[in-house]
Amino acid sequence: MALRTIRTEGDSVLTKKSRPIKEMTPRIRDLIVDMLDTMYDAMGVGLAAPQVGILKRVVVIDVGEGPIVLVNPEIIESSGEQTGDEGCLSVPGMAGQVTRPNYVKVKALDINMEEVEYEGTELLARAFCHEIDHLDGHMYTELVEGELHRVTYEDDEEE
Ligand code: NI
């Protein structure tokens, strides 16, 4: 497995807009596999390509229900509201309160460039929003209500 370096807040790559994937290539397949390895190694629940320095619209997520790969993801429906702690592998050891929709439906392509749709509530809905924001150069820290606070490793859910 190949781990990639996770870029941290302050790196300008995290503020840039990512480009859509036009076709699947061996390089992008490798990127996706490396992103999954990197996310699991860092014990995160999600990772977006810009976090490893690649401005392409690719996201991986695993909230404990198995890996989800999203190529060119779009939120096509959302409803409800949840407010809770959110973290990010690019802001290690920190979390802050963010309000997100409680239900999100996403349309994307999978690793074979086949159309897929996912529905998520709670943590998965939060992860979809958080990771797709990364593809547009946005960090959760822009949305935090109140102050960021330190988290202990045990109760940490970093995206
Ligand atoms: Ni993040």
mmCIF file with all atom_site columns, C-alpha atoms and ligand atoms in Angstrom:
data_model
loop_
_atom_site.group_PDB
_atom_site.id
_atom_site.type_symbol
_atom_site.label_atom_id
_atom_site.label_alt_id
_atom_site.label_comp_id
_atom_site.label_asym_id
_atom_site.label_entity_id
_atom_site.label_seq_id
_atom_site.pdbx_PDB_ins_code
_atom_site.Cartn_x
_atom_site.Cartn_y
_atom_site.Cartn_z
_atom_site.occupancy
_atom_site.B_iso_or_equiv
_atom_site.pdbx_formal_charge
_atom_site.auth_seq_id
_atom_site.auth_comp_id
_atom_site.auth_asym_id
_atom_site.auth_atom_id
_atom_site.pdbx_PDB_model_num
ATOM   1   C  CA . MET A 1 1   ? 0.000   0.000  0.000   1.00 0.00 ? 1   MET A CA 1
ATOM   2   C  CA . ALA A 1 2   ? 1.075   3.525  -0.656  1.00 0.00 ? 2   ALA A CA 1
ATOM   3   C  CA . LEU A 1 3   ? 0.275   6.218  1.819   1.00 0.00 ? 3   LEU A CA 1
ATOM   4   C  CA . ARG A 1 4   ? 0.031   9.780  0.615   1.00 0.00 ? 4   ARG A CA 1
ATOM   5   C  CA . THR A 1 5   ? 0.898   12.831 2.681   1.00 0.00 ? 5   THR A CA 1
ATOM   6   C  CA . ILE A 1 6   ? -2.178  14.567 4.074   1.00 0.00 ? 6   ILE A CA 1
ATOM   7   C  CA . ARG A 1 7   ? -2.007  18.308 3.508   1.00 0.00 ? 7   ARG A CA 1
ATOM   8   C  CA . THR A 1 8   ? -2.927  20.440 6.479   1.00 0.00 ? 8   THR A CA 1
ATOM   9   C  CA . GLU A 1 9   ? -4.732  23.748 6.867   1.00 0.00 ? 9   GLU A CA 1
ATOM   10  C  CA . GLY A 1 10  ? -2.692  26.603 5.453   1.00 0.00 ? 10  GLY A CA 1
ATOM   11  C  CA . ASP A 1 11  ? -1.694  24.595 2.363   1.00 0.00 ? 11  ASP A CA 1
ATOM   12  C  CA . SER A 1 12  ? -3.169  26.530 -0.566  1.00 0.00 ? 12  SER A CA 1
ATOM   13  C  CA . VAL A 1 13  ? -4.182  23.318 -2.375  1.00 0.00 ? 13  VAL A CA 1
ATOM   14  C  CA . LEU A 1 14  ? -7.019  22.990 0.160   1.00 0.00 ? 14  LEU A CA 1
ATOM   15  C  CA . THR A 1 15  ? -8.596  26.258 -1.003  1.00 0.00 ? 15  THR A CA 1
ATOM   16  C  CA . LYS A 1 16  ? -8.667  25.440 -4.717  1.00 0.00 ? 16  LYS A CA 1
ATOM   17  C  CA . LYS A 1 17  ? -11.477 24.030 -6.825  1.00 0.00 ? 17  LYS A CA 1
ATOM   18  C  CA . SER A 1 18  ? -10.944 20.475 -8.099  1.00 0.00 ? 18  SER A CA 1
ATOM   19  C  CA . ARG A 1 19  ? -11.510 19.407 -11.703 1.00 0.00 ? 19  ARG A CA 1
ATOM   20  C  CA . PRO A 1 20  ? -13.953 16.689 -12.809 1.00 0.00 ? 20  PRO A CA 1
ATOM   21  C  CA . ILE A 1 21  ? -12.621 13.282 -13.896 1.00 0.00 ? 21  ILE A CA 1
ATOM   22  C  CA . LYS A 1 22  ? -13.282 12.723 -17.608 1.00 0.00 ? 22  LYS A CA 1
ATOM   23  C  CA . GLU A 1 23  ? -12.053 9.138  -17.841 1.00 0.00 ? 23  GLU A CA 1
ATOM   24  C  CA . MET A 1 24  ? -10.730 6.519  -15.453 1.00 0.00 ? 24  MET A CA 1
ATOM   25  C  CA . THR A 1 25  ? -7.002  5.926  -15.877 1.00 0.00 ? 25  THR A CA 1
ATOM   26  C  CA . PRO A 1 26  ? -4.533  3.661  -14.041 1.00 0.00 ? 26  PRO A CA 1
ATOM   27  C  CA . ARG A 1 27  ? -3.184  6.792  -12.319 1.00 0.00 ? 27  ARG A CA 1
ATOM   28  C  CA . ILE A 1 28  ? -6.604  7.726  -10.945 1.00 0.00 ? 28  ILE A CA 1
ATOM   29  C  CA . ARG A 1 29  ? -7.249  4.122  -9.875  1.00 0.00 ? 29  ARG A CA 1
ATOM   30  C  CA . ASP A 1 30  ? -3.947  4.216  -7.972  1.00 0.00 ? 30  ASP A CA 1
ATOM   31  C  CA . LEU A 1 31  ? -4.965  7.535  -6.439  1.00 0.00 ? 31  LEU A CA 1
ATOM   32  C  CA . ILE A 1 32  ? -8.259  6.053  -5.201  1.00 0.00 ? 32  ILE A CA 1
ATOM   33  C  CA . VAL A 1 33  ? -6.554  2.979  -3.686  1.00 0.00 ? 33  VAL A CA 1
ATOM   34  C  CA . ASP A 1 34  ? -3.920  5.184  -2.028  1.00 0.00 ? 34  ASP A CA 1
ATOM   35  C  CA . MET A 1 35  ? -6.615  7.526  -0.684  1.00 0.00 ? 35  MET A CA 1
ATOM   36  C  CA . LEU A 1 36  ? -8.432  4.585  0.935   1.00 0.00 ? 36  LEU A CA 1
ATOM   37  C  CA . ASP A 1 37  ? -5.164  3.313  2.457   1.00 0.00 ? 37  ASP A CA 1
ATOM   38  C  CA . THR A 1 38  ? -4.301  6.812  3.674   1.00 0.00 ? 38  THR A CA 1
ATOM   39  C  CA . MET A 1 39  ? -7.766  7.367  5.187   1.00 0.00 ? 39  MET A CA 1
ATOM   40  C  CA . TYR A 1 40  ? -7.728  4.024  7.048   1.00 0.00 ? 40  TYR A CA 1
ATOM   41  C  CA . ASP A 1 41  ? -4.154  4.553  8.219   1.00 0.00 ? 41  ASP A CA 1
ATOM   42  C  CA . ALA A 1 42  ? -5.118  7.961  9.637   1.00 0.00 ? 42  ALA A CA 1
ATOM   43  C  CA . MET A 1 43  ? -8.330  6.502  11.130  1.00 0.00 ? 43  MET A CA 1
ATOM   44  C  CA . GLY A 1 44  ? -10.476 9.010  9.292   1.00 0.00 ? 44  GLY A CA 1
ATOM   45  C  CA . VAL A 1 45  ? -13.993 8.482  7.966   1.00 0.00 ? 45  VAL A CA 1
ATOM   46  C  CA . GLY A 1 46  ? -13.427 10.393 4.739   1.00 0.00 ? 46  GLY A CA 1
ATOM   47  C  CA . LEU A 1 47  ? -10.773 11.880 2.514   1.00 0.00 ? 47  LEU A CA 1
ATOM   48  C  CA . ALA A 1 48  ? -10.943 14.106 -0.570  1.00 0.00 ? 48  ALA A CA 1
ATOM   49  C  CA . ALA A 1 49  ? -8.261  14.187 -3.291  1.00 0.00 ? 49  ALA A CA 1
ATOM   50  C  CA . PRO A 1 50  ? -7.168  17.794 -2.609  1.00 0.00 ? 50  PRO A CA 1
ATOM   51  C  CA . GLN A 1 51  ? -6.191  16.653 0.893   1.00 0.00 ? 51  GLN A CA 1
ATOM   52  C  CA . VAL A 1 52  ? -3.448  14.589 -0.740  1.00 0.00 ? 52  VAL A CA 1
ATOM   53  C  CA . GLY A 1 53  ? -2.564  17.432 -3.099  1.00 0.00 ? 53  GLY A CA 1
ATOM   54  C  CA . ILE A 1 54  ? -4.535  16.289 -6.154  1.00 0.00 ? 54  ILE A CA 1
ATOM   55  C  CA . LEU A 1 55  ? -7.132  18.727 -7.534  1.00 0.00 ? 55  LEU A CA 1
ATOM   56  C  CA . LYS A 1 56  ? -9.499  16.107 -8.914  1.00 0.00 ? 56  LYS A CA 1
ATOM   57  C  CA . ARG A 1 57  ? -13.101 15.440 -7.930  1.00 0.00 ? 57  ARG A CA 1
ATOM   58  C  CA . VAL A 1 58  ? -12.558 12.176 -6.037  1.00 0.00 ? 58  VAL A CA 1
ATOM   59  C  CA . VAL A 1 59  ? -13.730 11.351 -2.518  1.00 0.00 ? 59  VAL A CA 1
ATOM   60  C  CA . VAL A 1 60  ? -13.473 8.231  -0.341  1.00 0.00 ? 60  VAL A CA 1
ATOM   61  C  CA . ILE A 1 61  ? -15.635 7.650  2.730   1.00 0.00 ? 61  ILE A CA 1
ATOM   62  C  CA . ASP A 1 62  ? -16.051 4.852  5.247   1.00 0.00 ? 62  ASP A CA 1
ATOM   63  C  CA . VAL A 1 63  ? -18.237 5.508  8.268   1.00 0.00 ? 63  VAL A CA 1
ATOM   64  C  CA . GLY A 1 64  ? -17.878 1.900  9.381   1.00 0.00 ? 64  GLY A CA 1
ATOM   65  C  CA . GLU A 1 65  ? -20.179 0.413  6.738   1.00 0.00 ? 65  GLU A CA 1
ATOM   66  C  CA . GLY A 1 66  ? -17.528 -0.272 4.082   1.00 0.00 ? 66  GLY A CA 1
ATOM   67  C  CA . PRO A 1 67  ? -15.716 1.923  1.585   1.00 0.00 ? 67  PRO A CA 1
ATOM   68  C  CA . ILE A 1 68  ? -17.570 4.369  -0.662  1.00 0.00 ? 68  ILE A CA 1
ATOM   69  C  CA . VAL A 1 69  ? -15.751 5.836  -3.677  1.00 0.00 ? 69  VAL A CA 1
ATOM   70  C  CA . LEU A 1 70  ? -17.266 8.938  -5.264  1.00 0.00 ? 70  LEU A CA 1
ATOM   71  C  CA . VAL A 1 71  ? -16.023 10.323 -8.567  1.00 0.00 ? 71  VAL A CA 1
ATOM   72  C  CA . ASN A 1 72  ? -17.501 13.711 -9.598  1.00 0.00 ? 72  ASN A CA 1
ATOM   73  C  CA . PRO A 1 73  ? -20.034 13.622 -6.730  1.00 0.00 ? 73  PRO A CA 1
ATOM   74  C  CA . GLU A 1 74  ? -23.010 15.978 -6.559  1.00 0.00 ? 74  GLU A CA 1
ATOM   75  C  CA . ILE A 1 75  ? -25.557 16.444 -3.817  1.00 0.00 ? 75  ILE A CA 1
ATOM   76  C  CA . ILE A 1 76  ? -28.951 16.074 -5.499  1.00 0.00 ? 76  ILE A CA 1
ATOM   77  C  CA . GLU A 1 77  ? -31.193 16.159 -2.442  1.00 0.00 ? 77  GLU A CA 1
ATOM   78  C  CA . SER A 1 78  ? -30.886 17.107 1.212   1.00 0.00 ? 78  SER A CA 1
ATOM   79  C  CA . SER A 1 79  ? -33.218 17.691 4.099   1.00 0.00 ? 79  SER A CA 1
ATOM   80  C  CA . GLY A 1 80  ? -33.369 18.157 7.826   1.00 0.00 ? 80  GLY A CA 1
ATOM   81  C  CA . GLU A 1 81  ? -30.667 19.482 10.073  1.00 0.00 ? 81  GLU A CA 1
ATOM   82  C  CA . GLN A 1 82  ? -28.068 18.106 12.484  1.00 0.00 ? 82  GLN A CA 1
ATOM   83  C  CA . THR A 1 83  ? -25.624 20.004 14.649  1.00 0.00 ? 83  THR A CA 1
ATOM   84  C  CA . GLY A 1 84  ? -22.612 18.178 15.990  1.00 0.00 ? 84  GLY A CA 1
ATOM   85  C  CA . ASP A 1 85  ? -18.864 17.947 16.252  1.00 0.00 ? 85  ASP A CA 1
ATOM   86  C  CA . GLU A 1 86  ? -16.967 17.663 13.024  1.00 0.00 ? 86  GLU A CA 1
ATOM   87  C  CA . GLY A 1 87  ? -13.276 17.154 12.402  1.00 0.00 ? 87  GLY A CA 1
ATOM   88  C  CA . CYS A 1 88  ? -10.926 16.851 9.444   1.00 0.00 ? 88  CYS A CA 1
ATOM   89  C  CA . LEU A 1 89  ? -7.688  14.970 8.806   1.00 0.00 ? 89  LEU A CA 1
ATOM   90  C  CA . SER A 1 90  ? -6.315  18.281 7.494   1.00 0.00 ? 90  SER A CA 1
ATOM   91  C  CA . VAL A 1 91  ? -6.942  19.907 10.895  1.00 0.00 ? 91  VAL A CA 1
ATOM   92  C  CA . PRO A 1 92  ? -5.528  17.167 13.134  1.00 0.00 ? 92  PRO A CA 1
ATOM   93  C  CA . GLY A 1 93  ? -6.667  16.876 16.726  1.00 0.00 ? 93  GLY A CA 1
ATOM   94  C  CA . MET A 1 94  ? -9.379  19.536 16.468  1.00 0.00 ? 94  MET A CA 1
ATOM   95  C  CA . ALA A 1 95  ? -13.156 19.574 16.144  1.00 0.00 ? 95  ALA A CA 1
ATOM   96  C  CA . GLY A 1 96  ? -15.958 22.090 16.076  1.00 0.00 ? 96  GLY A CA 1
ATOM   97  C  CA . GLN A 1 97  ? -19.737 22.278 15.946  1.00 0.00 ? 97  GLN A CA 1
ATOM   98  C  CA . VAL A 1 98  ? -21.152 22.368 12.435  1.00 0.00 ? 98  VAL A CA 1
ATOM   99  C  CA . THR A 1 99  ? -24.768 22.266 11.264  1.00 0.00 ? 99  THR A CA 1
ATOM   100 C  CA . ARG A 1 100 ? -25.393 20.050 8.231   1.00 0.00 ? 100 ARG A CA 1
ATOM   101 C  CA . PRO A 1 101 ? -28.439 18.461 6.609   1.00 0.00 ? 101 PRO A CA 1
ATOM   102 C  CA . ASN A 1 102 ? -29.471 15.261 8.376   1.00 0.00 ? 102 ASN A CA 1
ATOM   103 C  CA . TYR A 1 103 ? -30.264 13.528 5.075   1.00 0.00 ? 103 TYR A CA 1
ATOM   104 C  CA . VAL A 1 104 ? -28.256 13.761 1.881   1.00 0.00 ? 104 VAL A CA 1
ATOM   105 C  CA . LYS A 1 105 ? -28.605 12.013 -1.474  1.00 0.00 ? 105 LYS A CA 1
ATOM   106 C  CA . VAL A 1 106 ? -25.524 11.951 -3.696  1.00 0.00 ? 106 VAL A CA 1
ATOM   107 C  CA . LYS A 1 107 ? -25.093 11.139 -7.359  1.00 0.00 ? 107 LYS A CA 1
ATOM   108 C  CA . ALA A 1 108 ? -21.605 10.171 -8.527  1.00 0.00 ? 108 ALA A CA 1
ATOM   109 C  CA . LEU A 1 109 ? -19.562 7.771  -10.627 1.00 0.00 ? 109 LEU A CA 1
ATOM   110 C  CA . ASP A 1 110 ? -17.823 4.771  -9.095  1.00 0.00 ? 110 ASP A CA 1
ATOM   111 C  CA . ILE A 1 111 ? -14.294 3.526  -9.816  1.00 0.00 ? 111 ILE A CA 1
ATOM   112 C  CA . ASN A 1 112 ? -15.606 1.956  -13.066 1.00 0.00 ? 112 ASN A CA 1
ATOM   113 C  CA . MET A 1 113 ? -17.235 5.261  -14.086 1.00 0.00 ? 113 MET A CA 1
ATOM   114 C  CA . GLU A 1 114 ? -20.694 3.734  -13.575 1.00 0.00 ? 114 GLU A CA 1
ATOM   115 C  CA . GLU A 1 115 ? -23.391 5.997  -12.178 1.00 0.00 ? 115 GLU A CA 1
ATOM   116 C  CA . VAL A 1 116 ? -24.184 5.400  -8.511  1.00 0.00 ? 116 VAL A CA 1
ATOM   117 C  CA . GLU A 1 117 ? -26.452 7.022  -5.959  1.00 0.00 ? 117 GLU A CA 1
ATOM   118 C  CA . TYR A 1 118 ? -26.091 6.958  -2.197  1.00 0.00 ? 118 TYR A CA 1
ATOM   119 C  CA . GLU A 1 119 ? -28.372 8.134  0.549   1.00 0.00 ? 119 GLU A CA 1
ATOM   120 C  CA . GLY A 1 120 ? -26.995 8.950  3.969   1.00 0.00 ? 120 GLY A CA 1
ATOM   121 C  CA . THR A 1 121 ? -28.235 10.210 7.292   1.00 0.00 ? 121 THR A CA 1
ATOM   122 C  CA . GLU A 1 122 ? -26.379 11.488 10.350  1.00 0.00 ? 122 GLU A CA 1
ATOM   123 C  CA . LEU A 1 123 ? -22.604 10.812 10.115  1.00 0.00 ? 123 LEU A CA 1
ATOM   124 C  CA . LEU A 1 124 ? -22.761 9.659  6.482   1.00 0.00 ? 124 LEU A CA 1
ATOM   125 C  CA . ALA A 1 125 ? -24.775 12.735 5.435   1.00 0.00 ? 125 ALA A CA 1
ATOM   126 C  CA . ARG A 1 126 ? -22.232 14.897 7.273   1.00 0.00 ? 126 ARG A CA 1
ATOM   127 C  CA . ALA A 1 127 ? -19.339 13.104 5.547   1.00 0.00 ? 127 ALA A CA 1
ATOM   128 C  CA . PHE A 1 128 ? -20.873 13.597 2.072   1.00 0.00 ? 128 PHE A CA 1
ATOM   129 C  CA . CYS A 1 129 ? -21.222 17.357 2.698   1.00 0.00 ? 129 CYS A CA 1
ATOM   130 C  CA . HIS A 1 130 ? -17.786 17.718 4.294   1.00 0.00 ? 130 HIS A CA 1
ATOM   131 C  CA . GLU A 1 131 ? -15.893 15.832 1.567   1.00 0.00 ? 131 GLU A CA 1
ATOM   132 C  CA . ILE A 1 132 ? -17.737 17.443 -1.356  1.00 0.00 ? 132 ILE A CA 1
ATOM   133 C  CA . ASP A 1 133 ? -16.974 20.873 0.179   1.00 0.00 ? 133 ASP A CA 1
ATOM   134 C  CA . HIS A 1 134 ? -13.257 19.973 -0.045  1.00 0.00 ? 134 HIS A CA 1
ATOM   135 C  CA . LEU A 1 135 ? -13.660 19.589 -3.831  1.00 0.00 ? 135 LEU A CA 1
ATOM   136 C  CA . ASP A 1 136 ? -14.740 23.227 -3.990  1.00 0.00 ? 136 ASP A CA 1
ATOM   137 C  CA . GLY A 1 137 ? -11.893 24.412 -1.771  1.00 0.00 ? 137 GLY A CA 1
ATOM   138 C  CA . HIS A 1 138 ? -13.975 24.723 1.384   1.00 0.00 ? 138 HIS A CA 1
ATOM   139 C  CA . MET A 1 139 ? -13.045 23.605 4.877   1.00 0.00 ? 139 MET A CA 1
ATOM   140 C  CA . TYR A 1 140 ? -15.435 22.837 7.726   1.00 0.00 ? 140 TYR A CA 1
ATOM   141 C  CA . THR A 1 141 ? -13.643 25.465 9.790   1.00 0.00 ? 141 THR A CA 1
ATOM   142 C  CA . GLU A 1 142 ? -15.491 28.110 7.708   1.00 0.00 ? 142 GLU A CA 1
ATOM   143 C  CA . LEU A 1 143 ? -18.758 26.778 9.131   1.00 0.00 ? 143 LEU A CA 1
ATOM   144 C  CA . VAL A 1 144 ? -17.849 26.181 12.769  1.00 0.00 ? 144 VAL A CA 1
ATOM   145 C  CA . GLU A 1 145 ? -20.219 27.706 15.294  1.00 0.00 ? 145 GLU A CA 1
ATOM   146 C  CA . GLY A 1 146 ? -18.201 28.988 18.220  1.00 0.00 ? 146 GLY A CA 1
ATOM   147 C  CA . GLU A 1 147 ? -14.625 27.821 18.798  1.00 0.00 ? 147 GLU A CA 1
ATOM   148 C  CA . LEU A 1 148 ? -12.631 24.881 17.559  1.00 0.00 ? 148 LEU A CA 1
ATOM   149 C  CA . HIS A 1 149 ? -11.647 22.610 20.409  1.00 0.00 ? 149 HIS A CA 1
ATOM   150 C  CA . ARG A 1 150 ? -9.107  19.861 20.966  1.00 0.00 ? 150 ARG A CA 1
ATOM   151 C  CA . VAL A 1 151 ? -10.305 16.276 20.801  1.00 0.00 ? 151 VAL A CA 1
ATOM   152 C  CA . THR A 1 152 ? -8.863  13.147 22.308  1.00 0.00 ? 152 THR A CA 1
ATOM   153 C  CA . TYR A 1 153 ? -8.040  10.365 19.894  1.00 0.00 ? 153 TYR A CA 1
ATOM   154 C  CA . GLU A 1 154 ? -10.706 8.000  21.242  1.00 0.00 ? 154 GLU A CA 1
ATOM   155 C  CA . ASP A 1 155 ? -13.783 10.061 20.469  1.00 0.00 ? 155 ASP A CA 1
ATOM   156 C  CA . ASP A 1 156 ? -12.336 11.583 17.341  1.00 0.00 ? 156 ASP A CA 1
ATOM   157 C  CA . GLU A 1 157 ? -14.107 11.332 14.014  1.00 0.00 ? 157 GLU A CA 1
ATOM   158 C  CA . GLU A 1 158 ? -11.884 13.020 11.520  1.00 0.00 ? 158 GLU A CA 1
ATOM   159 C  CA . GLU A 1 159 ? -12.991 13.453 7.941   1.00 0.00 ? 159 GLU A CA 1
HETATM 160 NI NI . NI  B 2 .   ? -11.835 17.162 5.774   1.00 0.00 ? 1   NI  B NI 1
#
